[in-house]
C-alpha positions as semicolon CSV with decimal commas, in nm:
position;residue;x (nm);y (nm);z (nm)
1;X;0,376;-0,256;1,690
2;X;0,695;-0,425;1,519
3;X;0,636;-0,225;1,217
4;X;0,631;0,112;1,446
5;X;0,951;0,009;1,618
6;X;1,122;-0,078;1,285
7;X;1,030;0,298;1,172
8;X;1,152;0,431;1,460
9;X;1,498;0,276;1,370
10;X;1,689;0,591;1,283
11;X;1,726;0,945;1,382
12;X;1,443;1,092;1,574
13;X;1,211;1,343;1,474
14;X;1,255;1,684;1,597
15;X;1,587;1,664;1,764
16;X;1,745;1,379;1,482
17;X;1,880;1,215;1,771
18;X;1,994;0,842;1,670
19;X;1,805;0,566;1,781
20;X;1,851;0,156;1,749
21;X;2,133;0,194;1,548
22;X;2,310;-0,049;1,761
23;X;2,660;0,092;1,578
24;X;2,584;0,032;1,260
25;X;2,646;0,284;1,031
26;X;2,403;0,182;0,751
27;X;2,127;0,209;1,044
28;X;2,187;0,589;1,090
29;X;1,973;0,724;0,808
30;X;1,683;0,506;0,888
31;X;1,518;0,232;0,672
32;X;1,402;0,321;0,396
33;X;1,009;0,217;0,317
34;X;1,080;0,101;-0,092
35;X;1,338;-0,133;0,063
36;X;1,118;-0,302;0,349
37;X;0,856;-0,346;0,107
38;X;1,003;-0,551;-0,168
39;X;1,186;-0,764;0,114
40;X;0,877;-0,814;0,327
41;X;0,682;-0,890;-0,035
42;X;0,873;-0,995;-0,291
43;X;1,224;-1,198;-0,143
44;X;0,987;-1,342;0,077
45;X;0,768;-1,520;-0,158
46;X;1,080;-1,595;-0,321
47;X;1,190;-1,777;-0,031
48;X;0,871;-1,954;0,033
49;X;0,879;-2,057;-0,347
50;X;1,181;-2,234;-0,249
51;X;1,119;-2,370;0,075
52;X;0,798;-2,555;-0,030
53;X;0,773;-2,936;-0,056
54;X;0,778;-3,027;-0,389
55;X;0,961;-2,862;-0,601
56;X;0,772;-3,010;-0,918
57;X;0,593;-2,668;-0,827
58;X;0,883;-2,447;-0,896
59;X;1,005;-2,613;-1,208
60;X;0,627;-2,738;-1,366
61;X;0,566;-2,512;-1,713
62;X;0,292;-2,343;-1,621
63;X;0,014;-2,536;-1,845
64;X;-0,301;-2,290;-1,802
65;X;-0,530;-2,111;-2,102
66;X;-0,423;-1,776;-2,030
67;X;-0,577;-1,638;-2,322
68;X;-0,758;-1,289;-2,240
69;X;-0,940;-1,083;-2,449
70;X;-1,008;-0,688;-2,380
71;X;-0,976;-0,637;-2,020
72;X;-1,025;-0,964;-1,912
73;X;-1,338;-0,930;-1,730
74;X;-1,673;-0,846;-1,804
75;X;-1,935;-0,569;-1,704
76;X;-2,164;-0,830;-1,531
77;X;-1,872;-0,885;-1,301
78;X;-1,795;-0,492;-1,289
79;X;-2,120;-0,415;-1,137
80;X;-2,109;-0,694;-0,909
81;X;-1,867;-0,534;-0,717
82;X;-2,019;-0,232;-0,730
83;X;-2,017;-0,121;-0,346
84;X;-1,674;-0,233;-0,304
85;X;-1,571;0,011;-0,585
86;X;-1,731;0,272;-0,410
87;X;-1,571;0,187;-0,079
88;X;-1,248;0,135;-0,169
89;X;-1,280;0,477;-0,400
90;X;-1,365;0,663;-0,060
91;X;-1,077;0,473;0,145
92;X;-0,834;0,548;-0,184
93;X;-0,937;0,911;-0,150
94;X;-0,974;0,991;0,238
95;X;-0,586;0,809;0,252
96;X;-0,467;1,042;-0,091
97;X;-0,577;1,361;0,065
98;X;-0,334;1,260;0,406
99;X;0,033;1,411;0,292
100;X;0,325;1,163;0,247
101;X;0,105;0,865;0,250
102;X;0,018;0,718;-0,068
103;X;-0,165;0,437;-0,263
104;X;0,088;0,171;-0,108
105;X;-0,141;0,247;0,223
106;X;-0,471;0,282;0,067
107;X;-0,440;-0,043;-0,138
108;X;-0,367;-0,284;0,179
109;X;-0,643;-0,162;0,432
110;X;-0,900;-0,135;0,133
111;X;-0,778;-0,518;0,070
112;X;-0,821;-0,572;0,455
113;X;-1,135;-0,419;0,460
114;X;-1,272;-0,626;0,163
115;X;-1,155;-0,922;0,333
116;X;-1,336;-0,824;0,615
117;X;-1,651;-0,753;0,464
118;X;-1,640;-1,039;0,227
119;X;-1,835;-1,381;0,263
120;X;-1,584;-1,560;0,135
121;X;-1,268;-1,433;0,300
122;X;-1,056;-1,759;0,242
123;X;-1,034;-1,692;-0,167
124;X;-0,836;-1,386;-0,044
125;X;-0,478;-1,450;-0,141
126;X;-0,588;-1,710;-0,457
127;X;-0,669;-1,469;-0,706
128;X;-0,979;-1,334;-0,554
129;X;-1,173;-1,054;-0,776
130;X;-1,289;-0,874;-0,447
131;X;-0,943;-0,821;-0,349
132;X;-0,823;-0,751;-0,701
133;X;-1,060;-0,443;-0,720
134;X;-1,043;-0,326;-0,391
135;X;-0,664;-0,292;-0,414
136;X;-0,639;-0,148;-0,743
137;X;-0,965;0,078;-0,715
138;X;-0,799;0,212;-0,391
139;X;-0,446;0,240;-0,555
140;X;-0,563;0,468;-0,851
141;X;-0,831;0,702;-0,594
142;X;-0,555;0,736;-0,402
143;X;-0,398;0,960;-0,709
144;X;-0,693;1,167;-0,728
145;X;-0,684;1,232;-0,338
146;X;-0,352;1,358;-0,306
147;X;-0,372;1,620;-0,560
148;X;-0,692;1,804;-0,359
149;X;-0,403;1,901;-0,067
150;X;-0,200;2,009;-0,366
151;X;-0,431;2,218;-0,527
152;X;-0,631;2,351;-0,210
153;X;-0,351;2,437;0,041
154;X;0,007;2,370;-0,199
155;X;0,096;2,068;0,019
156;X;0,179;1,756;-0,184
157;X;0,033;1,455;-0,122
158;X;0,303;1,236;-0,234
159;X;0,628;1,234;-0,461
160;X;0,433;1,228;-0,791
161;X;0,248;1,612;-0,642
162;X;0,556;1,672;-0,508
163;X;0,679;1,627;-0,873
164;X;0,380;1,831;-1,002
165;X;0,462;2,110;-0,746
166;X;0,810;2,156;-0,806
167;X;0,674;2,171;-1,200
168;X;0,424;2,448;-1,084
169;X;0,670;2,663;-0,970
170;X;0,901;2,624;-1,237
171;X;0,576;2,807;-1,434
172;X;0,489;3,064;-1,184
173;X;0,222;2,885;-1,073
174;X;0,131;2,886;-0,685
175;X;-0,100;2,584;-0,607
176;X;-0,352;2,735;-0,305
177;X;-0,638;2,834;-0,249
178;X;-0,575;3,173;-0,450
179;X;-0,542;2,949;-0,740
180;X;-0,910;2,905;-0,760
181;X;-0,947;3,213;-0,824
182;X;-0,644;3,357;-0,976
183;X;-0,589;3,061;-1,270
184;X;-0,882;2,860;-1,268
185;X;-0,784;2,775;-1,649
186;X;-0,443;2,607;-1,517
187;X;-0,741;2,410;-1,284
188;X;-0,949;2,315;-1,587
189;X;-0,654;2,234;-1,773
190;X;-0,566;1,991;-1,479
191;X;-0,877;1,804;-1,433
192;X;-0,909;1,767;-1,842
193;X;-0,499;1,638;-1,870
194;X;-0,637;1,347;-1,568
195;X;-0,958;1,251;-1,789
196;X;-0,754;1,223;-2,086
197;X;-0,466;1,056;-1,903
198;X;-0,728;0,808;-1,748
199;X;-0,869;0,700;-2,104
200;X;-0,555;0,691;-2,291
201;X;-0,472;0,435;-1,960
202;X;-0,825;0,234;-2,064
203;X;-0,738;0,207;-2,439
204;X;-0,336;0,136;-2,360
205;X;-0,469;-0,124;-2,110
206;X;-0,738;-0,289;-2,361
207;X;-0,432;-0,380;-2,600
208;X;-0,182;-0,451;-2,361
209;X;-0,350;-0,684;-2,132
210;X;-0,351;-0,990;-2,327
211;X;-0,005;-0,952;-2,390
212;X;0,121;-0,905;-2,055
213;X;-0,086;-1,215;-1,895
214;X;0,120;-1,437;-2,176
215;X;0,429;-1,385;-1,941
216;X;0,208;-1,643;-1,702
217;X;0,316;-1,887;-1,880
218;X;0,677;-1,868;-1,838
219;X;0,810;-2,133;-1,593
220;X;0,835;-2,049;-1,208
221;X;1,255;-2,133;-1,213
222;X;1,328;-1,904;-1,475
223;X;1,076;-1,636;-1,374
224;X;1,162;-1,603;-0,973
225;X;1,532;-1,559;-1,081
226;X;1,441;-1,277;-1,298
227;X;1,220;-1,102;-1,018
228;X;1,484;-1,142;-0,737
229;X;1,758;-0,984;-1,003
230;X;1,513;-0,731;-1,080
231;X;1,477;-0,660;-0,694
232;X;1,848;-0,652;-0,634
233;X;1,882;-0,373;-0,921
234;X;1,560;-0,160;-0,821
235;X;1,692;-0,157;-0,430
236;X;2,083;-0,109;-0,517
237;X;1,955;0,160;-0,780
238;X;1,762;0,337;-0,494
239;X;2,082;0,460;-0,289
240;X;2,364;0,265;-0,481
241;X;2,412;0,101;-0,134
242;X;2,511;-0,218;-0,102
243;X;2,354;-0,216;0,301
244;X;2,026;-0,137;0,113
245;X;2,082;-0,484;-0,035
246;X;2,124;-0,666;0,366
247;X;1,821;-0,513;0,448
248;X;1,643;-0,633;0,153
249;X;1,742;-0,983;0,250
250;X;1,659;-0,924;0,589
251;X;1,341;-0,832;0,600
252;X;1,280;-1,122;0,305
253;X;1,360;-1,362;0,612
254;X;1,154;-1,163;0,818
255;X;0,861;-1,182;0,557
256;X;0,937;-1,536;0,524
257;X;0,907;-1,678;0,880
258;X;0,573;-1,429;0,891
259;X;0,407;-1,622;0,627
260;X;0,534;-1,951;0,760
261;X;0,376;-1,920;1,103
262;X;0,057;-1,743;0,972
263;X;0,124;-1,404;1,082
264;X;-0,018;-1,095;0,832
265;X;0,249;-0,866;0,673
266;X;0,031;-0,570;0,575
267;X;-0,009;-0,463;0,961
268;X;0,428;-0,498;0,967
269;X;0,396;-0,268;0,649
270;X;0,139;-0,026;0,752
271;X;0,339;0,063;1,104
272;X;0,648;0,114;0,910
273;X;0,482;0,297;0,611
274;X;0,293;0,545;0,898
275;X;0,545;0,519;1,202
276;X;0,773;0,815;1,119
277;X;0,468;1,014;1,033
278;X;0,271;0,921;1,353
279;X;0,527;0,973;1,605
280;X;0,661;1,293;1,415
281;X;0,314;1,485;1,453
282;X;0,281;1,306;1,791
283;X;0,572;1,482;1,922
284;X;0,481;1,820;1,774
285;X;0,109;1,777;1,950
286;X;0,287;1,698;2,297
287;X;0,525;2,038;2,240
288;X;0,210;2,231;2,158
289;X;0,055;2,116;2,437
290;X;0,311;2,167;2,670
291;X;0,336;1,759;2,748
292;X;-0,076;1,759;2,827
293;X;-0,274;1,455;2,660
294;X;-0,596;1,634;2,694
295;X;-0,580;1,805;2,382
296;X;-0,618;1,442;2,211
297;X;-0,931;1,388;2,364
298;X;-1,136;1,747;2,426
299;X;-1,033;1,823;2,024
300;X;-1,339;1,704;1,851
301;X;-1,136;1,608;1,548
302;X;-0,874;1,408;1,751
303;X;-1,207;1,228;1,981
304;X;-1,358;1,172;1,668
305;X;-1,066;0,930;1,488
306;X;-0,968;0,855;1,836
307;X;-1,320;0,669;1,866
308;X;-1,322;0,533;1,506
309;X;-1,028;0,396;1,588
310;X;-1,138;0,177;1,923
311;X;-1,488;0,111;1,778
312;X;-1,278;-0,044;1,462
313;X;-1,144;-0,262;1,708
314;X;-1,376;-0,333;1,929
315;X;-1,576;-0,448;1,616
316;X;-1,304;-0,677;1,453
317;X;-1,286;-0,835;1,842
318;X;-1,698;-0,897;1,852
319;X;-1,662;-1,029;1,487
320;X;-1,389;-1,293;1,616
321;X;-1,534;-1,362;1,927
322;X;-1,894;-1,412;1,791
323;X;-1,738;-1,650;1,493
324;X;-1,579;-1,874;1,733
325;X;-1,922;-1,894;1,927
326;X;-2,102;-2,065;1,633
327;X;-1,754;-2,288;1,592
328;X;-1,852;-2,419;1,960
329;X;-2,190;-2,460;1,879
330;X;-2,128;-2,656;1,568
């Protein structure tokens, strides 16, 4: 709910009318998502880094046999997390296909999920492989789902399609269905550029790999420096806004004191990544319906996630209430 009401800082949808601006001019344009993520994630972890008792922690050379050959992992391990491949390939596609979302999305509630699911949900957060795969997996299906809206209807899934579309035209070629039948070799030569992208990813990864985990060993007080300068330039480079830069460090304090009492950030991020989005088309459903609410529950589409929805949570309440029950009886 605080993630909603942070994306509804801003001007409205529909009639742009400013809201929780509170007089501050670098509120009027809304909040944008890149920034509340690397505050929420990033300055916050930077903060915690600092804040911990300790501080041999920060400032200990990071000792470790990082050494890594190939990928890093082998296919005993691959095909032990077989089934959470294949779920978080079907989350990373069913969130690609919805427009404007994106893999940011589709990596945190496959990593929920996977938590959920997992036996061993207290490795989450400590280098855990589960998590690891069901992030990533998630991340990269996510890719594959937002080009079907391209292709199938010409509505991009994210910026990269949007990219891709703008690229299209540029070539005379309309993505829609038509295009199936009208250029199928533009299709063709689509899904061949993504296999070919995809391996040349798999053989640039093989060689890369071990180099990259080498930076591991570089000590926490020179490396959190370099990520909070890197932060700085990747937010001030989004706008060239120096407010961009408060906000950054704001929500850092907000991520900090989240992490401090306990509280999970990826439900913060997911109501501010799906906020705008959610209240835009809610609005637009209330004007089609001429302010009714039965639409949302005689549609069968709308019942259908309506009910996933509840039963999602009526399920994560059972699993809670049923774990404490054994807690009392041990």
């Amino acid at each position: 709910m605080l993630g909603i009401l942070v994306a509804m800082i801003g001007p409205a949808p529909v009639d742009t009318y400013p809201r929780f601006t509170f007089g501050i001019p670098a509120l009027e344009s809304g909040i944008d998502t890149t920034v509340a993520l690397i505050g929420i994630f990033a300055i916050s972890e930077i903060f915690i880094m600092a804040d911990r008792k300790g501080r041999e922690t920060v400032n200990r050379v990071a000792v470790q046999n990082y050494k890594v050959k190939g990928l890093g992992f082998t296919f005993a391990e691959y095909w032990k997390e077989k089934f959470n491949v294949i779920r978080s390939s079907v989350i990373g596609i069913l969130i690609g296909i919805l427009p404007g979302i994106g893999g940011t999305l589709a990596s945190i509630i496959s990593y929920n999920t996977a938590k959920k699911a997992s036996k061993h949900p207290e490795e989450f957060g400590k280098g855990a492989v589960s998590g690891l795969v069901a992030s990533e997996t998630a991340n990269n299906a996510a890719i594959g789902g937002a080009m079907i809206p391209l292709l199938a209807l010409g509505i991009p899934g994210d910026a990269v399609t949007g990219l891709l579309l703008g690229a299209f035209t540029m070539k005379g070629v309309q993505p829609g269905p038509l295009m199936f039948t009208n250029d199928v070799k533009t299709i063709y030569y689509i899904f061949a550029a993504m296999i070919i992208a995809n391996l040349a990813m798999l053989v640039a990864n093989y060689f890369s790999i071990p180099a990259f985990v080498r930076l591991l060993r570089i000590p926490k007080r020179i490396l959190f420096p370099v990520v909070g300068f890197l932060c700085v330039l990747g937010v001030y480079g989004l706008n060239s806004s120096t407010s961009d830069l408060v906000l950054m460090l704001v929500f850092g304090v907000i991520g900090f004191f989240m992490k401090k009492w306990g509280l999970k950030e990826q439900p913060f991020i997911i109501g501010i990544l799906v906020g705008f989005m959610a209240e835009q088309n809610f609005r637009r459903a209330i004007m089609y319906s001429s302010g009714s609410f039965l639409p949302f529950v005689t549609s069968p589409i709308s019942l259908l996630f309506l009910a996933a929805a509840f039963g999602s949570i009526g399920f994560t309440v059972y699993r809670s209430v049923k774990k404490m029950s054994v807690a009392v009886e041990e």
